[in-house]
Short mmCIF file of C-alpha atoms and ligand atoms in Angstrom, two decimals:
data_model
loop_
_atom_site.label_atom_id
_atom_site.label_comp_id
_atom_site.label_asym_id
_atom_site.label_seq_id
_atom_site.Cartn_x
_atom_site.Cartn_y
_atom_site.Cartn_z
CA MET A 1 0.13 0.30 0.03
CA ALA A 2 1.45 3.15 -0.62
CA ARG A 3 2.54 5.85 2.56
CA ASP A 4 0.58 8.13 3.00
CA PRO A 5 3.11 11.10 2.57
CA ARG A 6 1.86 14.05 4.01
CA PRO A 7 3.69 13.74 7.33
CA GLY A 8 0.96 14.67 9.65
CA GLY A 9 -0.82 12.52 12.15
CA ALA A 10 -1.51 9.09 12.47
CA ALA A 11 -0.24 8.22 9.32
CA ARG A 12 3.05 10.08 10.15
CA LEU A 13 3.18 8.08 13.30
CA ASN A 14 2.34 4.82 11.79
CA SER A 15 5.87 5.39 8.98
CA PHE A 16 7.71 6.94 12.12
CA ARG A 17 7.15 3.73 13.97
CA GLU A 18 7.36 1.46 11.06
CA ASP A 19 10.60 2.85 10.03
CA VAL A 20 11.62 2.58 13.73
CA ILE A 21 11.41 -0.81 14.18
CA ALA A 22 12.56 -2.02 10.33
CA GLY A 23 15.91 0.26 11.45
CA LEU A 24 17.16 -0.90 14.60
CA SER A 25 15.49 -4.63 13.66
CA GLN A 26 18.63 -5.07 11.07
CA PRO A 27 21.95 -6.41 11.95
CA ARG A 28 23.77 -2.93 11.35
CA LYS A 29 21.42 -0.69 13.22
CA ALA A 30 19.93 2.64 11.35
CA LEU A 31 17.95 5.22 11.27
CA PRO A 32 16.65 7.79 8.79
CA PRO A 33 17.56 11.22 9.16
CA LYS A 34 14.70 13.17 8.03
CA TYR A 35 12.80 12.11 11.64
CA PHE A 36 15.67 13.99 13.44
CA TYR A 37 13.24 17.70 12.75
CA ASP A 38 10.75 18.12 15.21
CA ALA A 39 10.39 21.15 16.84
CA ARG A 40 13.08 20.95 18.90
CA GLY A 41 15.63 18.98 16.50
CA SER A 42 14.69 22.49 13.83
CA ARG A 43 16.23 24.37 16.77
CA LEU A 44 19.06 22.52 17.44
CA PHE A 45 19.76 22.63 13.17
CA GLU A 46 19.38 26.79 13.66
CA ALA A 47 22.20 26.34 16.33
CA ILE A 48 24.16 23.91 14.61
CA CYS A 49 24.43 26.51 11.43
CA ARG A 50 26.05 29.85 13.96
CA LEU A 51 28.68 27.25 15.15
CA LYS A 52 32.15 28.34 14.49
CA GLU A 53 33.40 25.27 13.79
CA TYR A 54 30.30 24.46 10.65
CA TYR A 55 31.65 26.49 8.23
CA PRO A 56 28.98 25.62 5.22
CA THR A 57 26.31 27.63 6.04
CA ARG A 58 28.67 31.10 5.64
CA ALA A 59 30.84 29.60 3.43
CA GLU A 60 26.96 29.09 1.35
CA LEU A 61 25.65 33.15 2.05
CA ALA A 62 28.73 34.30 1.64
CA LEU A 63 29.33 32.86 -2.38
CA THR A 64 25.14 33.64 -2.87
CA ARG A 65 25.70 37.03 -2.55
CA ALA A 66 28.79 37.55 -3.75
CA HIS A 67 27.82 35.62 -6.95
CA LEU A 68 23.44 36.51 -6.55
CA GLY A 69 24.65 38.82 -9.67
CA ALA A 70 25.60 35.88 -11.59
CA ILE A 71 22.87 32.89 -9.90
CA SER A 72 19.85 35.14 -11.44
CA ARG A 73 21.11 35.84 -15.21
CA PHE A 74 21.23 32.01 -14.81
CA SER A 75 17.71 30.61 -13.35
CA ARG A 76 16.45 33.81 -15.07
CA LYS A 77 14.12 36.59 -12.98
CA GLY A 78 9.88 35.48 -12.38
CA GLY A 79 8.52 32.27 -12.71
CA THR A 80 8.42 30.68 -9.48
CA LEU A 81 11.17 28.96 -7.00
CA ILE A 82 10.48 25.42 -5.86
CA GLU A 83 12.76 24.70 -2.26
CA TYR A 84 13.40 21.61 -1.05
CA GLY A 85 14.11 21.23 2.57
CA SER A 86 13.88 25.13 3.38
CA GLY A 87 13.95 25.30 6.80
CA ASP A 88 14.00 28.98 8.37
CA SER A 89 14.63 29.63 4.04
CA VAL A 90 17.02 32.47 5.27
CA LYS A 91 19.14 31.97 1.74
CA SER A 92 16.01 31.77 0.41
CA ARG A 93 15.37 35.51 0.61
CA LEU A 94 18.88 36.17 -1.11
CA LEU A 95 17.35 34.44 -4.40
CA ILE A 96 13.72 35.94 -3.40
CA GLU A 97 14.74 39.28 -3.62
CA ALA A 98 17.38 38.95 -6.73
CA LEU A 99 15.08 36.80 -9.14
CA HIS A 100 11.70 38.62 -7.90
CA PRO A 101 9.87 34.79 -8.89
CA SER A 102 5.97 34.82 -8.98
CA SER A 103 5.24 32.68 -6.35
CA TYR A 104 7.92 30.82 -3.70
CA ILE A 105 6.50 26.90 -3.57
CA PRO A 106 8.95 26.04 0.70
CA VAL A 107 8.90 21.94 0.98
CA ASP A 108 10.04 21.00 4.74
CA ILE A 109 9.24 17.67 6.90
CA SER A 110 9.33 20.03 9.99
CA GLU A 111 5.99 21.45 9.84
CA ASP A 112 6.11 24.48 12.51
CA VAL A 113 9.40 25.96 11.00
CA LEU A 114 8.06 25.84 7.25
CA ARG A 115 4.34 27.71 8.40
CA SER A 116 6.11 30.61 10.20
CA ALA A 117 9.04 30.79 7.68
CA ALA A 118 6.64 31.24 5.04
CA SER A 119 4.38 33.74 7.18
CA LYS A 120 8.10 35.56 7.83
CA LEU A 121 8.27 35.78 4.27
CA GLN A 122 4.72 36.80 3.75
CA ARG A 123 5.56 40.01 5.79
CA LEU A 124 8.78 40.10 3.78
CA TYR A 125 7.25 40.24 0.71
CA PRO A 126 3.80 40.93 0.52
CA TRP A 127 3.86 40.74 -3.34
CA LEU A 128 5.01 36.84 -3.60
CA ASP A 129 2.63 34.13 -4.18
CA ILE A 130 4.08 31.46 -1.43
CA ARG A 131 2.83 28.07 -1.27
CA PRO A 132 3.89 25.81 1.16
CA VAL A 133 4.11 22.61 1.23
CA HIS A 134 4.67 20.46 4.27
CA GLY A 135 5.82 16.80 3.21
CA ASP A 136 8.65 14.57 2.28
CA PHE A 137 11.13 14.67 -0.35
CA SER A 138 12.26 10.95 -0.48
CA GLN A 139 8.51 9.83 -1.54
CA PRO A 140 6.56 11.27 -4.43
CA LEU A 141 5.15 14.56 -3.71
CA GLU A 142 2.49 16.14 -5.32
CA ILE A 143 3.04 19.70 -5.75
CA SER A 144 1.02 21.72 -8.79
CA VAL A 145 3.66 23.04 -10.81
CA ALA A 146 1.34 22.65 -13.01
CA ARG A 147 -0.57 26.10 -12.58
CA ALA A 148 3.00 27.54 -11.51
CA LYS A 149 3.63 30.89 -13.42
CA GLY A 150 6.12 30.96 -15.70
CA ARG A 151 10.01 29.01 -15.72
CA ARG A 152 10.33 26.72 -13.00
CA VAL A 153 13.53 26.95 -10.89
CA VAL A 154 14.04 24.03 -7.86
CA TYR A 155 16.45 25.31 -5.29
CA PHE A 156 18.18 22.61 -2.79
CA PRO A 157 20.73 24.47 -0.26
CA GLY A 158 22.57 23.42 2.26
CA SER A 159 24.42 20.31 0.87
CA THR A 160 21.39 18.56 1.61
CA ILE A 161 21.42 16.71 -1.43
CA GLY A 162 24.94 15.13 0.33
CA ASN A 163 22.48 13.29 2.70
CA LEU A 164 21.56 11.37 0.66
CA THR A 165 23.06 7.87 -0.89
CA PRO A 166 24.81 9.02 -4.69
CA GLU A 167 22.00 6.83 -6.02
CA GLU A 168 19.24 8.14 -4.33
CA ALA A 169 20.96 11.72 -5.37
CA HIS A 170 20.37 10.54 -8.84
CA ALA A 171 16.65 9.49 -8.35
CA PHE A 172 16.15 12.79 -6.88
CA LEU A 173 17.62 15.08 -9.76
CA ARG A 174 15.94 13.01 -12.16
CA MET A 175 12.27 13.63 -10.30
CA THR A 176 13.49 17.63 -10.11
CA ARG A 177 14.25 17.07 -13.73
CA GLY A 178 11.06 16.05 -14.92
CA GLN A 179 9.55 18.93 -12.43
CA VAL A 180 11.41 21.79 -14.32
CA GLY A 181 10.31 20.65 -17.09
CA PRO A 182 12.48 21.31 -20.38
CA ARG A 183 13.14 25.38 -20.38
CA GLY A 184 13.52 24.51 -16.14
CA ALA A 185 16.72 24.92 -13.88
CA MET A 186 18.22 23.78 -10.58
CA LEU A 187 19.86 25.42 -8.40
CA VAL A 188 21.92 23.08 -5.85
CA GLY A 189 24.68 23.52 -2.94
CA VAL A 190 26.37 21.44 -2.17
CA ASP A 191 29.61 20.95 0.14
CA LEU A 192 33.20 19.73 -1.09
CA LYS A 193 36.10 16.90 -0.48
CA LYS A 194 38.45 18.92 2.26
CA ASP A 195 41.29 18.57 5.11
CA ALA A 196 39.20 15.26 7.28
CA ASN A 197 40.21 17.62 10.15
CA VAL A 198 38.25 20.90 9.43
CA LEU A 199 35.17 18.37 8.30
CA HIS A 200 36.05 16.18 11.61
CA ALA A 201 35.70 19.52 13.89
CA ALA A 202 32.53 20.32 12.20
CA TYR A 203 30.54 17.96 13.29
CA ASN A 204 32.07 17.42 16.06
CA ASP A 205 31.55 21.46 17.79
CA ALA A 206 33.42 21.95 21.52
CA ARG A 207 29.45 22.96 22.51
CA GLY A 208 27.68 19.55 21.82
CA VAL A 209 25.31 21.07 19.58
CA THR A 210 25.63 18.32 17.05
CA ALA A 211 26.03 15.21 19.72
CA ALA A 212 22.37 17.33 20.99
CA PHE A 213 21.03 17.76 17.45
CA ASN A 214 21.69 13.67 16.71
CA LEU A 215 20.89 12.47 20.44
CA ASN A 216 17.10 14.17 20.26
CA LEU A 217 16.40 11.74 17.70
CA LEU A 218 16.50 9.16 21.20
CA ALA A 219 13.73 11.73 22.69
CA ARG A 220 11.85 12.31 19.71
CA ILE A 221 11.32 8.25 19.47
CA ASN A 222 10.42 8.00 23.60
CA ARG A 223 7.78 11.19 23.38
CA GLU A 224 6.35 10.61 20.12
CA LEU A 225 6.39 6.58 19.88
CA GLY A 226 7.31 5.33 24.19
CA GLY A 227 10.26 4.19 23.77
CA ASP A 228 12.28 3.95 26.95
CA PHE A 229 15.82 5.18 25.29
CA LYS A 230 18.19 6.61 27.73
CA PRO A 231 20.24 9.22 25.54
CA ARG A 232 22.62 9.36 28.21
CA ARG A 233 23.69 5.38 28.20
CA PHE A 234 24.28 6.35 23.99
CA ARG A 235 26.81 9.01 22.31
CA HIS A 236 27.22 10.94 19.23
CA TYR A 237 30.55 9.36 16.77
CA ALA A 238 30.47 11.16 13.59
CA PHE A 239 34.06 10.60 11.61
CA TYR A 240 34.45 10.37 8.16
CA ASN A 241 34.56 8.01 5.67
CA ALA A 242 37.44 8.91 3.14
CA SER A 243 36.21 5.69 0.75
CA PRO A 244 32.09 6.64 0.68
CA GLY A 245 34.02 10.02 1.01
CA ARG A 246 31.30 10.97 3.23
CA ILE A 247 30.90 12.08 7.18
CA GLU A 248 29.28 8.79 9.06
CA MET A 249 27.17 10.19 12.46
CA HIS A 250 26.64 7.57 14.50
CA LEU A 251 24.70 7.22 18.09
CA VAL A 252 26.75 4.69 19.70
CA SER A 253 25.60 2.63 23.00
CA LEU A 254 27.84 2.73 26.00
CA THR A 255 26.89 -0.40 27.81
CA PRO A 256 25.18 -3.52 27.27
CA GLN A 257 21.69 -2.91 27.15
CA THR A 258 17.89 -3.20 25.96
CA VAL A 259 15.55 -0.63 24.72
CA ASN A 260 11.76 -1.19 24.42
CA VAL A 261 9.78 0.72 21.47
CA GLY A 262 6.50 0.06 21.70
CA ASN A 263 6.23 -3.79 22.04
CA HIS A 264 9.39 -4.53 20.67
CA ARG A 265 12.81 -4.79 22.63
CA PHE A 266 15.94 -4.09 20.79
CA THR A 267 19.62 -5.50 21.87
CA PHE A 268 22.44 -3.51 22.49
CA GLU A 269 26.42 -4.44 22.63
CA ALA A 270 28.33 -1.89 24.71
CA GLY A 271 29.84 -0.69 21.10
CA GLU A 272 27.13 -1.00 19.00
CA SER A 273 26.56 2.15 16.93
CA ILE A 274 22.68 2.81 15.04
CA HIS A 275 23.88 4.27 11.63
CA THR A 276 21.37 8.07 11.96
CA GLU A 277 22.85 10.29 9.18
CA ASN A 278 25.73 10.75 6.10
CA SER A 279 26.82 13.73 5.00
CA TYR A 280 28.08 12.61 1.41
CA LYS A 281 30.81 14.99 0.34
CA TYR A 282 31.48 15.83 -3.46
CA SER A 283 34.65 17.11 -5.98
CA VAL A 284 33.14 19.56 -7.92
CA GLY A 285 33.36 17.18 -10.77
CA GLY A 286 31.97 14.23 -9.81
CA PHE A 287 28.83 15.95 -8.66
CA ARG A 288 28.73 17.95 -12.11
CA ALA A 289 29.33 13.85 -13.47
CA LEU A 290 25.93 13.08 -11.43
CA ALA A 291 23.97 15.72 -12.75
CA GLU A 292 24.57 14.41 -15.91
CA ARG A 293 23.77 11.60 -15.73
CA ALA A 294 20.60 12.93 -14.22
CA GLY A 295 20.07 14.39 -17.52
CA PHE A 296 20.95 17.77 -16.35
CA LYS A 297 23.42 20.00 -17.72
CA ALA A 298 26.07 21.36 -15.23
CA LYS A 299 26.48 25.01 -16.68
CA LYS A 300 27.93 26.69 -13.22
CA THR A 301 29.73 26.13 -10.31
CA TRP A 302 30.64 29.15 -7.78
CA LEU A 303 32.71 28.63 -4.96
CA ASP A 304 33.40 30.55 -1.93
CA PRO A 305 36.66 32.41 -1.85
CA LYS A 306 38.68 29.43 0.28
CA GLY A 307 37.24 26.57 -1.82
CA LEU A 308 34.39 24.67 0.82
CA PHE A 309 31.45 25.24 -0.48
CA SER A 310 29.95 25.05 -4.34
CA LEU A 311 26.23 25.97 -5.29
CA HIS A 312 25.66 24.61 -9.11
CA GLY A 313 23.45 25.80 -11.58
CA LEU A 314 21.67 22.43 -13.76
CA ALA A 315 20.00 23.83 -16.56
CA ALA A 316 17.35 21.02 -18.12
CA VAL A 317 18.20 22.19 -21.16
N1 SAH B 401 17.63 24.68 3.22
C1 SAH B 401 18.65 24.97 4.94
C2 SAH B 401 18.17 23.73 5.46
C3 SAH B 401 18.91 22.56 5.48
S1 SAH B 401 18.52 21.53 6.71
C4 SAH B 401 19.69 25.57 4.72
O1 SAH B 401 20.57 25.60 3.90
O2 SAH B 401 20.01 26.02 6.19
C5 SAH B 401 17.63 20.28 6.02
C6 SAH B 401 16.00 20.81 5.59
O3 SAH B 401 15.62 19.63 5.20
C7 SAH B 401 15.47 21.20 7.45
O4 SAH B 401 14.22 21.50 7.10
C8 SAH B 401 14.78 19.23 7.21
O5 SAH B 401 13.37 19.81 8.18
C9 SAH B 401 14.32 19.25 5.24
N2 SAH B 401 13.61 17.99 5.21
C10 SAH B 401 15.14 17.20 6.15
N3 SAH B 401 14.81 15.68 5.30
C11 SAH B 401 13.15 15.62 4.67
C12 SAH B 401 12.71 15.20 3.62
N4 SAH B 401 12.84 13.80 3.40
N5 SAH B 401 11.31 15.93 3.19
C13 SAH B 401 10.88 17.15 4.00
N6 SAH B 401 11.96 18.06 4.62
C14 SAH B 401 13.28 17.31 4.57
N1 LIG B 402 23.19 19.03 5.20
C1 LIG B 402 24.05 19.28 6.20
C2 LIG B 402 25.54 18.67 6.10
O1 LIG B 402 25.52 17.56 6.28
C3 LIG B 402 23.37 20.21 7.36
C4 LIG B 402 22.81 18.87 8.24
C5 LIG B 402 22.23 18.21 8.36
C6 LIG B 402 24.13 18.76 9.38
N2 LIG B 402 21.76 16.50 9.32
C7 LIG B 402 23.00 17.33 10.30
C8 LIG B 402 24.89 19.05 10.32
C9 LIG B 402 23.35 17.22 11.18
C10 LIG B 402 24.88 18.63 11.03
C11 LIG B 402 24.19 17.60 11.53
O2 LIG B 402 26.46 19.23 6.36
#
């Protein structure tokens, strides 16, 4: 049976429960990262973006400001701007001001953040037609692009694409390629491969905000699914795995323990981990090749002055 893609109410809780039970039943336990973003998770994420160690947000904002003229010439003014994983829509403001789209469709799984960002933007830009879509972009989403005016541009910043496997990223780009149509375009923010020490610091901040973000997933399982995780018995662990080229985030059990979620029981050995997220790092060429395999023409790449982060202008040709 097809799942209800609207992450609200009973259907959402059922999917959450099924995904948690399936993930913890595997020989190598894992949980899907989309569940990080409850109200507290979204707030912690915004705090991560302000950390001195977390360079991607600052680098992407800086490069977007520096190249805004070229980005808007590439994307063209007017039309419809669709953004996936829009969160607080802070980066989007730069594009809205430069492109002056007639409509803006932010898509996010985190409902409170989506709604409050949309109403803030509506106050800032009364002329803009804003149509927030609360949904999960890892499943087919009905966005009424048929009524979208003008050229369609999909914006996917924040290296959220790095949280997908390369196979999922390929499928996602194929989906957006279909969505923007033959004259459309896409802007994708992609974090780049670099010194593993810099990456390590970004995902292991001194104040422990990233650790709190990771551990919040267990608190959410307790609250929404009646789990009995003791978050203090788990530790945040993030490292760069060079051969797949990704940061892996884990929650490592500090002791042997059992945890119940509803009427399911899971046992952990000391040192056993739950793999909670990947953050793939690309080379410029590697990402452009991925985009081209998905049916885009990789036309433009903009970098920040230190070459930490990239924004790609993809044309549907
Ligand atoms: N665009 C912002 C936020 C990036 S964080 C920035 O660049 O700073 C990733 C965002 O994607 C969060 O707001 C999260 O709620 C959302 N998100 C994560 N997985 C999602 C999914 N499967 N479907 C829809 N939104 C998702
Ligand atoms: N997509 C960004 C990244 O991979 C932001 C992000 C998602 C993130 N989940 C995170 C950052 C967890 C730190 C920790 O960097």
